[in-house]
Coordinates of C-alpha atoms and ligand atoms in Angstrom, one line a residue:
X4 CA 109.8 76.5 128.5
X5 CA 107.0 78.1 126.5
X6 CA 107.1 81.0 123.9
X7 CA 104.8 83.3 122.3
X8 CA 105.3 84.9 118.8
X9 CA 102.8 86.2 116.4
X10 CA 104.8 88.4 114.2
X11 CA 104.4 86.7 110.8
X12 CA 101.7 85.5 108.6
X13 CA 102.3 81.8 109.2
X14 CA 101.8 82.0 112.9
X15 CA 100.0 79.0 114.3
X16 CA 96.3 79.1 113.7
X17 CA 96.6 82.7 112.8
X18 CA 96.8 83.4 116.5
X19 CA 100.3 82.8 117.8
X20 CA 103.1 80.3 118.0
X21 CA 103.4 78.9 121.4
X22 CA 104.8 75.7 122.9
X23 CA 108.3 74.4 122.0
X24 CA 108.7 75.7 118.4
X25 CA 107.2 78.1 116.0
X26 CA 105.8 77.2 112.5
X27 CA 109.0 78.7 111.0
X28 CA 111.1 76.3 113.1
X29 CA 112.2 78.9 115.7
X30 CA 112.7 77.0 119.0
X31 CA 111.2 78.5 122.2
X32 CA 114.7 79.3 123.5
X33 CA 115.5 81.4 120.5
X34 CA 112.1 83.0 120.5
X35 CA 112.4 84.1 124.1
X36 CA 116.0 85.2 123.7
X37 CA 114.8 87.4 120.8
X38 CA 112.3 89.0 123.2
X39 CA 114.9 89.4 125.9
X40 CA 117.2 91.1 123.3
X41 CA 114.4 93.4 122.3
X42 CA 113.9 94.3 125.9
X43 CA 117.6 95.0 126.3
X44 CA 117.5 97.1 123.0
X45 CA 114.6 99.1 124.4
X46 CA 116.8 100.0 127.5
X47 CA 119.8 100.8 125.3
X48 CA 117.7 103.0 123.0
X49 CA 116.1 104.8 125.8
X50 CA 119.5 105.7 127.3
X51 CA 121.0 106.6 123.9
X52 CA 118.0 108.9 123.1
X53 CA 118.9 110.8 126.3
X54 CA 122.5 110.8 125.2
X55 CA 121.6 112.1 121.8
X56 CA 119.5 115.0 123.3
X57 CA 122.7 115.8 125.4
X58 CA 124.7 115.9 122.2
X59 CA 126.5 112.6 122.9
X60 CA 124.8 110.0 120.7
X61 CA 126.7 106.6 120.8
X62 CA 126.9 105.5 117.2
X63 CA 127.9 102.0 118.1
X64 CA 124.7 101.7 120.2
X65 CA 122.5 103.1 117.5
X66 CA 123.8 100.4 115.1
X67 CA 123.5 97.7 117.6
X68 CA 119.9 98.5 118.2
X69 CA 119.3 98.5 114.5
X70 CA 121.0 95.3 113.6
X71 CA 119.8 93.2 116.5
X72 CA 116.2 94.3 115.7
X73 CA 116.8 93.0 112.2
X74 CA 118.2 89.8 113.5
X75 CA 114.8 89.1 115.3
X76 CA 112.9 89.5 112.0
X77 CA 111.3 86.2 110.8
X78 CA 113.7 83.7 109.3
X79 CA 116.9 85.7 110.0
X80 CA 118.7 84.3 112.9
X81 CA 118.1 81.0 114.8
X82 CA 121.3 81.1 116.9
X83 CA 120.8 81.3 120.7
X84 CA 124.5 82.2 121.2
X85 CA 124.1 85.3 118.9
X86 CA 121.2 86.7 121.0
X87 CA 122.9 86.0 124.4
X88 CA 126.0 87.8 123.2
X89 CA 124.1 90.7 121.9
X90 CA 122.1 91.1 125.1
X91 CA 125.4 91.3 127.0
X92 CA 126.8 93.8 124.5
X93 CA 123.6 96.0 124.7
X94 CA 123.8 96.1 128.5
X95 CA 127.5 96.9 128.4
X96 CA 127.0 99.7 125.9
X97 CA 124.1 101.1 127.9
X98 CA 126.2 101.2 131.0
X99 CA 129.1 102.9 129.0
X100 CA 126.7 105.6 127.9
X101 CA 125.3 106.1 131.4
X102 CA 128.8 106.5 132.8
X103 CA 129.6 109.1 130.0
X104 CA 126.4 111.1 130.7
X105 CA 126.7 111.1 134.4
X106 CA 124.1 113.3 136.0
X107 CA 122.9 114.5 132.5
X108 CA 121.1 111.2 132.2
X109 CA 118.3 112.3 134.6
X110 CA 116.0 110.0 136.6
X111 CA 113.0 107.8 136.1
X112 CA 114.8 105.1 134.3
X113 CA 112.6 102.3 133.0
X114 CA 113.4 98.8 134.2
X115 CA 114.7 97.9 130.7
X116 CA 117.4 100.4 131.2
X117 CA 118.5 99.0 134.5
X118 CA 118.2 95.2 134.0
X119 CA 121.6 93.7 134.5
X120 CA 121.3 91.1 131.7
X121 CA 123.0 88.5 133.8
X122 CA 122.4 84.9 134.4
X123 CA 122.3 81.7 132.3
X124 CA 120.9 81.6 128.9
X125 CA 117.8 80.1 130.4
X126 CA 117.5 83.0 132.8
X127 CA 117.8 85.4 129.8
X128 CA 115.1 83.4 127.9
X129 CA 112.8 83.5 131.0
X130 CA 113.2 87.3 131.2
X131 CA 112.3 87.5 127.4
X132 CA 109.2 85.5 127.9
X133 CA 108.1 87.8 130.8
X134 CA 108.9 91.0 128.9
X135 CA 107.4 89.6 125.6
X136 CA 104.1 90.0 123.8
X137 CA 102.0 88.6 126.6
X138 CA 103.3 91.1 129.1
X139 CA 100.9 93.6 127.6
X140 CA 97.4 92.8 129.0
X141 CA 95.3 95.4 127.0
X142 CA 95.0 94.0 123.5
X143 CA 94.8 97.4 121.7
X144 CA 97.8 98.7 123.6
X145 CA 99.7 95.5 122.7
X146 CA 98.7 95.8 119.0
X147 CA 99.9 99.4 118.7
X148 CA 103.2 98.7 120.5
X149 CA 103.9 95.7 118.3
X150 CA 102.9 97.5 115.1
X151 CA 105.6 99.9 116.1
X152 CA 108.2 97.2 116.9
X153 CA 107.4 95.1 113.8
X154 CA 107.6 98.2 111.6
X155 CA 111.0 99.0 113.1
X156 CA 112.2 95.5 112.4
X157 CA 111.4 96.2 108.7
X158 CA 113.1 99.6 108.8
X159 CA 116.1 98.0 110.5
X160 CA 116.6 95.5 107.7
X161 CA 116.7 98.3 105.1
X162 CA 118.9 100.5 107.2
X163 CA 121.3 97.5 107.5
X164 CA 121.4 97.0 103.6
X165 CA 121.9 100.7 102.9
X166 CA 124.6 101.0 105.6
X167 CA 126.5 98.1 104.0
X168 CA 126.8 100.3 100.9
X169 CA 127.9 103.4 103.0
X170 CA 124.5 105.2 103.2
X171 CA 123.1 106.1 106.5
X172 CA 120.2 108.5 107.3
X173 CA 121.0 109.7 110.9
X174 CA 117.3 110.8 111.3
X175 CA 116.0 107.3 110.5
X176 CA 118.6 105.8 112.9
X177 CA 117.4 108.1 115.7
X178 CA 113.7 107.5 114.9
X179 CA 114.3 103.7 115.3
X180 CA 115.7 104.4 118.8
X181 CA 113.1 106.9 119.8
X182 CA 110.2 104.8 118.6
X183 CA 111.6 101.7 120.3
X184 CA 112.1 103.7 123.6
X185 CA 108.5 105.1 123.3
X186 CA 107.2 101.5 123.6
X187 CA 108.5 101.5 127.2
X188 CA 106.4 104.6 128.0
X189 CA 103.3 103.4 130.0
X190 CA 101.8 106.9 129.9
X191 CA 101.2 107.1 126.1
X192 CA 97.6 107.2 125.1
X193 CA 96.1 105.3 122.2
X194 CA 96.3 108.3 120.0
X195 CA 99.9 109.0 120.8
X196 CA 100.7 105.3 120.1
X197 CA 98.9 105.4 116.8
X198 CA 100.9 108.6 116.0
X199 CA 104.1 106.5 116.5
X200 CA 102.7 103.8 114.1
X201 CA 102.4 106.4 111.4
X202 CA 105.8 108.0 112.2
X203 CA 107.2 104.4 111.6
X204 CA 105.4 104.3 108.3
X205 CA 106.7 107.6 107.1
X206 CA 110.3 106.5 108.2
X207 CA 109.7 103.3 106.1
X208 CA 109.3 105.6 103.0
X209 CA 112.4 107.4 103.9
X210 CA 114.5 104.3 104.4
X211 CA 113.2 102.7 101.2
X212 CA 114.2 105.9 99.4
X213 CA 117.6 105.8 101.0
X214 CA 118.2 102.1 99.9
X215 CA 117.0 102.9 96.4
X216 CA 119.5 105.8 96.3
X217 CA 122.3 103.5 97.6
X218 CA 121.5 100.8 95.1
X219 CA 121.1 103.0 92.1
X220 CA 124.1 105.2 92.8
X221 CA 126.3 102.2 93.4
X222 CA 125.0 99.9 90.7
X223 CA 123.0 102.0 88.2
X224 CA 119.3 102.1 87.5
X225 CA 117.7 98.6 86.9
X226 CA 116.9 98.1 83.2
X227 CA 114.9 95.5 81.3
X228 CA 116.8 92.3 81.6
X229 CA 116.3 88.6 80.6
X230 CA 117.6 86.4 83.3
X231 CA 118.7 82.8 82.4
X232 CA 117.1 80.0 84.4
X233 CA 119.1 77.0 83.1
X234 CA 122.3 76.4 85.0
X235 CA 125.8 76.0 83.5
X236 CA 128.1 73.2 83.8
X237 CA 130.6 74.8 86.4
X238 CA 130.2 74.6 90.1
X239 CA 128.3 77.5 91.6
X240 CA 127.5 79.8 94.5
X241 CA 123.8 80.5 95.1
X242 CA 123.2 83.9 96.8
X243 CA 119.9 84.4 98.6
X244 CA 118.5 87.3 100.7
X245 CA 118.6 91.0 99.9
X246 CA 122.2 92.3 100.4
X247 CA 123.7 93.7 97.2
X248 CA 126.9 94.6 98.9
X249 CA 127.6 91.0 99.5
X250 CA 126.8 90.2 95.9
X251 CA 129.3 92.8 94.8
X252 CA 132.1 91.4 96.9
X253 CA 131.4 87.8 95.9
X254 CA 131.3 88.6 92.2
X255 CA 134.6 90.4 92.5
X256 CA 136.2 87.5 94.3
X257 CA 134.9 84.8 92.0
X258 CA 136.2 86.5 88.9
X259 CA 138.4 84.0 87.0
X260 CA 137.9 81.2 89.5
X261 CA 135.7 79.0 87.3
X262 CA 132.8 79.4 89.9
X263 CA 129.5 80.7 88.7
X264 CA 127.2 82.9 90.8
X265 CA 123.5 82.5 90.8
X266 CA 120.7 84.4 92.5
X267 CA 117.9 82.7 94.6
X268 CA 114.6 84.3 95.9
X269 CA 114.9 88.0 96.6
X270 CA 118.4 88.3 95.0
X271 CA 116.8 87.9 91.4
X272 CA 116.5 91.6 90.8
X273 CA 120.2 92.1 91.1
X274 CA 120.5 90.9 87.5
X275 CA 118.9 94.1 86.3
X276 CA 121.5 96.6 87.7
X277 CA 124.0 97.6 85.0
X278 CA 127.0 97.2 87.3
X279 CA 126.6 93.5 87.8
X280 CA 126.4 92.7 84.1
X281 CA 130.2 93.2 83.8
X282 CA 130.7 89.8 85.5
X283 CA 130.6 86.8 83.0
X284 CA 130.2 84.4 85.7
X285 CA 127.0 86.0 87.0
X286 CA 125.1 83.2 85.5
X287 CA 121.4 83.4 86.2
X288 CA 118.6 82.7 88.7
X289 CA 118.1 79.3 90.3
X290 CA 115.0 78.1 92.1
X291 CA 112.0 79.9 93.4
X292 CA 111.0 81.9 96.5
X293 CA 112.3 81.3 100.0
X294 CA 110.2 78.4 101.2
X295 CA 111.3 76.3 98.2
X296 CA 114.9 76.4 99.5
X297 CA 115.2 72.9 100.9
X298 CA 114.5 71.4 97.5
X299 CA 116.3 74.1 95.6
X300 CA 119.4 74.1 97.8
X301 CA 119.6 70.3 97.7
X302 CA 119.5 70.2 93.9
X303 CA 121.9 73.2 93.5
X304 CA 124.8 71.1 94.6
X305 CA 127.1 74.0 95.3
X306 CA 127.8 76.5 98.0
X307 CA 124.9 78.6 99.2
X308 CA 125.1 81.9 101.0
X309 CA 122.3 83.5 103.0
X310 CA 122.7 87.3 103.2
X311 CA 119.4 88.1 105.0
X312 CA 115.9 86.5 105.4
X313 CA 114.4 84.1 104.7
X314 CA 116.4 81.1 106.0
X315 CA 114.5 77.9 106.4
X316 CA 116.2 75.6 109.0
X317 CA 118.5 73.6 106.7
X318 CA 118.5 69.9 106.0
X319 CA 121.6 67.9 106.7
X320 CA 121.9 67.2 103.0
X321 CA 123.2 70.7 102.4
X322 CA 124.1 72.1 105.7
X323 CA 127.9 71.6 105.2
X324 CA 127.8 73.8 102.0
X325 CA 125.5 76.5 103.5
X326 CA 127.0 79.8 104.8
X327 CA 125.4 82.7 106.6
X328 CA 126.6 86.3 106.8
X329 CA 125.5 89.7 108.2
X330 CA 122.9 89.3 111.0
X331 CA 121.9 85.8 109.7
X332 CA 122.7 82.8 111.8
X333 CA 121.9 79.2 112.5
X334 CA 123.7 76.9 114.9
X335 CA 126.3 74.7 113.2
X336 CA 126.3 76.7 109.9
X337 CA 129.5 78.4 108.9
X338 CA 129.4 82.2 109.3
X339 CA 131.3 84.8 107.1
X340 CA 132.5 87.6 109.3
X341 CA 131.6 91.3 108.7
X342 CA 133.8 93.4 106.4
X343 CA 136.5 95.6 108.1
X344 CA 136.0 99.2 107.4
X345 CA 136.9 100.0 103.7
X346 CA 137.5 96.3 102.9
X347 CA 135.5 93.6 101.2
X348 CA 134.0 90.6 103.2
X349 CA 136.3 87.6 102.8
X350 CA 134.3 85.0 100.9
X351 CA 137.3 82.7 100.3
X352 CA 135.8 79.9 102.4
X353 CA 132.5 80.0 100.4
X354 CA 134.5 79.9 97.1
X355 CA 136.7 77.1 98.3
X356 CA 133.6 75.1 99.3
X357 CA 132.0 75.7 95.9
X358 CA 135.1 74.4 94.0
X359 CA 134.6 71.0 95.7
X360 CA 131.0 70.8 94.4
X361 CA 129.1 69.5 91.4
X362 CA 127.3 71.8 89.0
X363 CA 123.7 72.4 89.7
X364 CA 120.9 70.1 88.6
X365 CA 118.7 71.8 86.0
X366 CA 115.3 73.0 87.4
X367 CA 114.1 75.3 84.7
X368 CA 114.8 76.6 81.2
X369 CA 114.1 79.8 79.5
X370 CA 114.2 83.3 81.0
X371 CA 112.5 85.7 83.3
X372 CA 112.0 89.4 82.3
X373 CA 112.8 91.8 85.1
X374 CA 114.0 95.4 85.7
X375 CA 110.9 97.5 85.8
X376 CA 111.9 99.8 88.6
X377 CA 111.0 103.5 88.6
X378 CA 113.6 104.7 86.1
X379 CA 112.8 102.0 83.5
X380 CA 109.1 102.4 83.8
X381 CA 109.3 106.2 83.7
X382 CA 111.3 105.9 80.5
X383 CA 108.3 104.1 79.0
X384 CA 105.9 106.7 80.5
X385 CA 104.6 108.1 77.2
X386 CA 103.8 104.6 76.1
X387 CA 102.1 103.8 79.4
X388 CA 100.1 107.0 79.5
X389 CA 99.0 106.5 75.9
X390 CA 97.9 103.0 76.7
X391 CA 95.8 104.3 79.6
X392 CA 94.4 107.2 77.8
X393 CA 93.5 105.0 74.8
X394 CA 91.8 102.4 77.0
X395 CA 94.3 99.6 76.4
X396 CA 95.3 99.6 80.1
X397 CA 92.3 99.9 82.4
X398 CA 94.0 99.2 85.7
X399 CA 97.4 98.7 87.4
X400 CA 97.2 96.2 90.2
X401 CA 100.0 96.2 92.8
X402 CA 100.5 92.6 93.7
X403 CA 103.7 93.1 95.8
X404 CA 104.9 91.5 99.0
X405 CA 106.0 88.1 100.2
X406 CA 105.5 84.5 99.2
X407 CA 104.8 81.8 101.7
X408 CA 104.0 78.1 101.9
X409 CA 100.4 78.0 102.8
X410 CA 98.1 76.5 100.2
X411 CA 95.7 79.6 100.6
X412 CA 98.4 81.6 98.7
X413 CA 97.2 79.9 95.5
X414 CA 94.7 82.8 95.6
X415 CA 97.5 85.1 94.4
X416 CA 98.3 82.9 91.4
X417 CA 94.6 82.4 90.6
X418 CA 94.0 86.2 90.9
X419 CA 96.8 87.1 88.6
X420 CA 95.5 84.7 86.0
X421 CA 91.9 85.9 86.4
X422 CA 92.7 89.5 85.9
X423 CA 91.3 90.8 82.6
X424 CA 93.7 91.3 79.7
X425 CA 93.6 95.1 80.1
X426 CA 95.1 95.0 83.7
X427 CA 98.9 95.3 84.4
X428 CA 100.5 93.8 87.5
X429 CA 103.1 95.8 89.3
X430 CA 105.1 93.6 91.6
X431 CA 108.0 93.7 94.0
X432 CA 109.2 91.3 96.7
X433 CA 109.2 87.5 96.6
X434 CA 105.4 87.4 96.0
X435 CA 106.3 87.7 92.4
X436 CA 107.2 84.0 92.2
X437 CA 103.5 83.3 92.2
X438 CA 103.0 84.8 88.8
X439 CA 106.3 85.7 87.1
X440 CA 106.5 82.3 85.5
X441 CA 102.9 82.6 84.0
X442 CA 102.7 83.7 80.4
X443 CA 100.4 86.6 80.9
X444 CA 101.4 88.4 77.7
X445 CA 101.8 92.2 77.1
X446 CA 99.7 95.2 76.1
X447 CA 101.2 96.9 73.1
X448 CA 104.7 95.8 74.1
X449 CA 104.3 96.6 77.8
X450 CA 104.5 93.2 79.7
X451 CA 101.5 92.5 81.9
X452 CA 103.8 91.7 84.8
X453 CA 106.2 94.6 85.7
X454 CA 108.7 93.4 88.3
X455 CA 110.2 96.4 90.1
X456 CA 112.6 94.3 92.2
X457 CA 113.0 93.4 95.9
X458 CA 110.4 94.1 98.6
X459 CA 112.1 97.4 99.3
X460 CA 111.6 98.4 95.7
X461 CA 108.0 98.9 96.5
X462 CA 109.4 102.4 96.8
X463 CA 109.7 102.3 93.0
X464 CA 106.1 101.4 92.7
X465 CA 105.1 104.4 94.9
X466 CA 107.4 106.7 92.8
X467 CA 105.7 105.3 89.6
X468 CA 102.3 106.0 91.0
X469 CA 103.2 109.5 92.0
X470 CA 104.6 110.2 88.6
X471 CA 101.4 108.8 86.9
X472 CA 99.2 111.0 89.3
X473 CA 101.1 114.1 88.1
X474 CA 100.9 113.1 84.4
X475 CA 97.3 112.7 84.7
X476 CA 96.9 116.0 86.6
X477 CA 95.3 114.2 89.5
X478 CA 95.3 115.4 93.2
X479 CA 95.4 112.1 95.0
X480 CA 97.0 108.7 94.1
X481 CA 93.7 107.1 95.0
X482 CA 92.2 108.7 91.9
X483 CA 94.5 106.7 89.7
X484 CA 93.4 103.5 88.0
X485 CA 95.6 101.7 90.6
X486 CA 94.6 98.9 93.1
X487 CA 96.5 96.9 95.7
X488 CA 96.2 93.2 96.3
X489 CA 99.1 92.6 98.6
X490 CA 100.5 89.4 100.0
X491 CA 102.4 89.7 103.3
X492 CA 104.5 87.3 105.4
X493 CA 107.1 89.0 107.5
X494 CA 107.7 92.3 109.1
X495 CA 109.2 94.2 106.1
X496 CA 105.9 93.6 104.4
X497 CA 104.2 95.0 107.6
X498 CA 106.5 98.0 107.3
X499 CA 105.6 98.6 103.6
X500 CA 101.9 98.3 104.6
X501 CA 102.4 101.1 107.2
X502 CA 104.3 103.1 104.7
X503 CA 101.4 102.9 102.2
X504 CA 98.9 103.8 104.8
X505 CA 101.1 106.7 106.0
X506 CA 101.0 107.9 102.3
X507 CA 97.1 107.8 102.4
X508 CA 96.6 104.8 100.2
X509 CA 93.2 103.4 100.6
X510 CA 91.3 100.1 99.6
X511 CA 94.3 97.8 100.1
X512 CA 93.3 94.1 99.9
X513 CA 95.7 92.2 102.2
X514 CA 96.1 88.5 102.4
X515 CA 96.2 85.6 102.7
X516 CA 95.1 86.5 106.2
X517 CA 95.1 89.7 108.2
X518 CA 97.9 89.9 110.9
X519 CA 97.1 88.1 114.1
X520 CA 98.7 91.0 115.9
X521 CA 96.0 93.5 115.0
X522 CA 93.1 93.6 117.5
X523 CA 89.5 94.0 116.4
X524 CA 89.4 97.6 117.6
X525 CA 92.6 98.6 115.8
X526 CA 91.4 96.7 112.7
X527 CA 88.1 98.7 112.8
X528 CA 90.2 102.0 112.8
X529 CA 92.1 100.7 109.8
X530 CA 88.8 99.8 108.0
X531 CA 87.1 103.0 108.8
X532 CA 90.0 105.2 107.8
X533 CA 91.6 103.2 105.0
X534 CA 89.1 100.6 103.9
X535 CA 91.8 97.9 104.3
X536 CA 90.2 94.6 103.5
X537 CA 91.2 90.9 103.9
X538 CA 91.5 88.9 100.6
X539 CA 88.5 86.6 100.3
X540 CA 88.0 84.8 97.0
X541 CA 89.1 85.6 93.5
X542 CA 85.5 85.8 92.5
X543 CA 84.6 88.3 95.1
X544 CA 87.7 90.4 95.2
X545 CA 88.3 90.8 91.3
X546 CA 85.3 93.1 90.7
X547 CA 86.2 95.2 93.7
X548 CA 89.9 95.5 92.7
X549 CA 89.0 96.3 89.1
X550 CA 86.6 99.0 90.3
X551 CA 89.3 100.5 92.7
X552 CA 87.2 99.6 95.8
Ligands
SF4_24 FE1 105.5 81.7 114.5 FE2 106.1 83.5 112.6 FE3 107.1 83.9 115.0 FE4 108.1 82.0 113.5 S1 108.1 84.1 113.2 S2 107.5 81.7 115.6 S3 106.2 81.2 112.4 S4 104.9 83.9 114.4
SF3_25 FE1 110.4 87.3 100.8 FE2 111.3 86.4 103.1 FE3 109.3 88.8 102.5 FE4 111.8 90.8 100.6 S1 112.3 86.6 101.3 S2 110.1 89.6 100.6 S3 109.2 86.8 102.6

């Protein structure tokens, strides 16, 4: 069997992963089943949009579309059984809705809404390959449809985390289904598809705002916090991914057990929320960004829980102390089931496993300073504005997004180091691990690296920019001394990029490569309209970024 996937920055040759396995370790079977699942979700979304128009939205279907989309995001779920099961569920729900709607369903059903989803796992995979990326012959149409689909995967991730805390925006949930269903519409013009791309970008801002509201209402506003890097002597649980509801439950259940809880990768920002400070066993951060996990998890010695991306196919040396939860999955890795309504997830198996383990090996000493989300930065607004007006701060450079394993990402570390002393880095997402360990100093007490949090906390950076725009009496964020030098890897970063474009942000430098899924014609539109540019070299980009070009 072959496969084709080009959704992330590490796609083979910056063209596409084909053959038996992707660069992320995703086998052809899983890749094709993911494509088959998306095909089934399109059909389900199409039918549920009609049901919604008839006043009979199926809520379970809406959540299934959302969560399975999230499962197809890079490094989330590698389990063929998961996708085969969800294809069957999607088809069953679709038929349930059809039966409820009766003749209100109307005619002209697309094939995705009639496919029976039957046959062996190999049959399903074959269907996925046929319905996948290469089924679109026109390169520009393919680009626009996949910009919509990849943006939706990013939205789905944030919808999922907000929903875990009890926050759902029905309009966003519907938009996900409408936009996915729209990718089935062969009659859409390039302009109409482009409009969908921007609608997805706008919904990205909305869903990041919702997740921000969920996190801050539940756990308080992030505040400046020093996070310990040296481990303690007790056995531990290492939590990775983005889900703060899972962290809340696990901290609650480990109280008084003698097990410490640590963060890895994108979970680091959790230490800045006041709510989590009540837990004495919430010990610190361990290791670095996602792609370091084989070494980090091996040395951690304890139990490890993946709450979302990025999961690297595990080594045998720690596979038996690794757990997944939520939409994350890997064959042969224990999975913690979802929480029942109104209850916590049951993490007793993770805690029991941790108790059998040794304490972590020390990887680092000292602390990291985090917690510069919107509320904290705006509390320092007077100081920041005075520093800009007095000339001590010449420019803010947003260096947010993802980290990755390619050597070319050294560019971002070098860029951060080469920035002049009067430039401040605003960061969010796991890209920060490229420069949060560097000693870049401060400007009059304002650190030169302000870490707002997870990738979704890019929303905080947008809020900070809008507040500064108002404080300086400007009409447009593009007039601020603010530049963007962004690192992307997976589809949440693609969504954040679409959100920035939807907000009219220009002159974004994007690297380490431009997405393989953007065709030359669509790229030209992005360049003409937004002056989006690929990162080149530090020497060439630095003057442009400092000049806001
Ligand atoms: Fe390749 Fe990325 Fe797709 Fe994995 S997610 S198969 S690395 S393009
Ligand atoms: Fe990182 Fe995977 Fe994207 Fe949330 S953990 S930013 S890459």
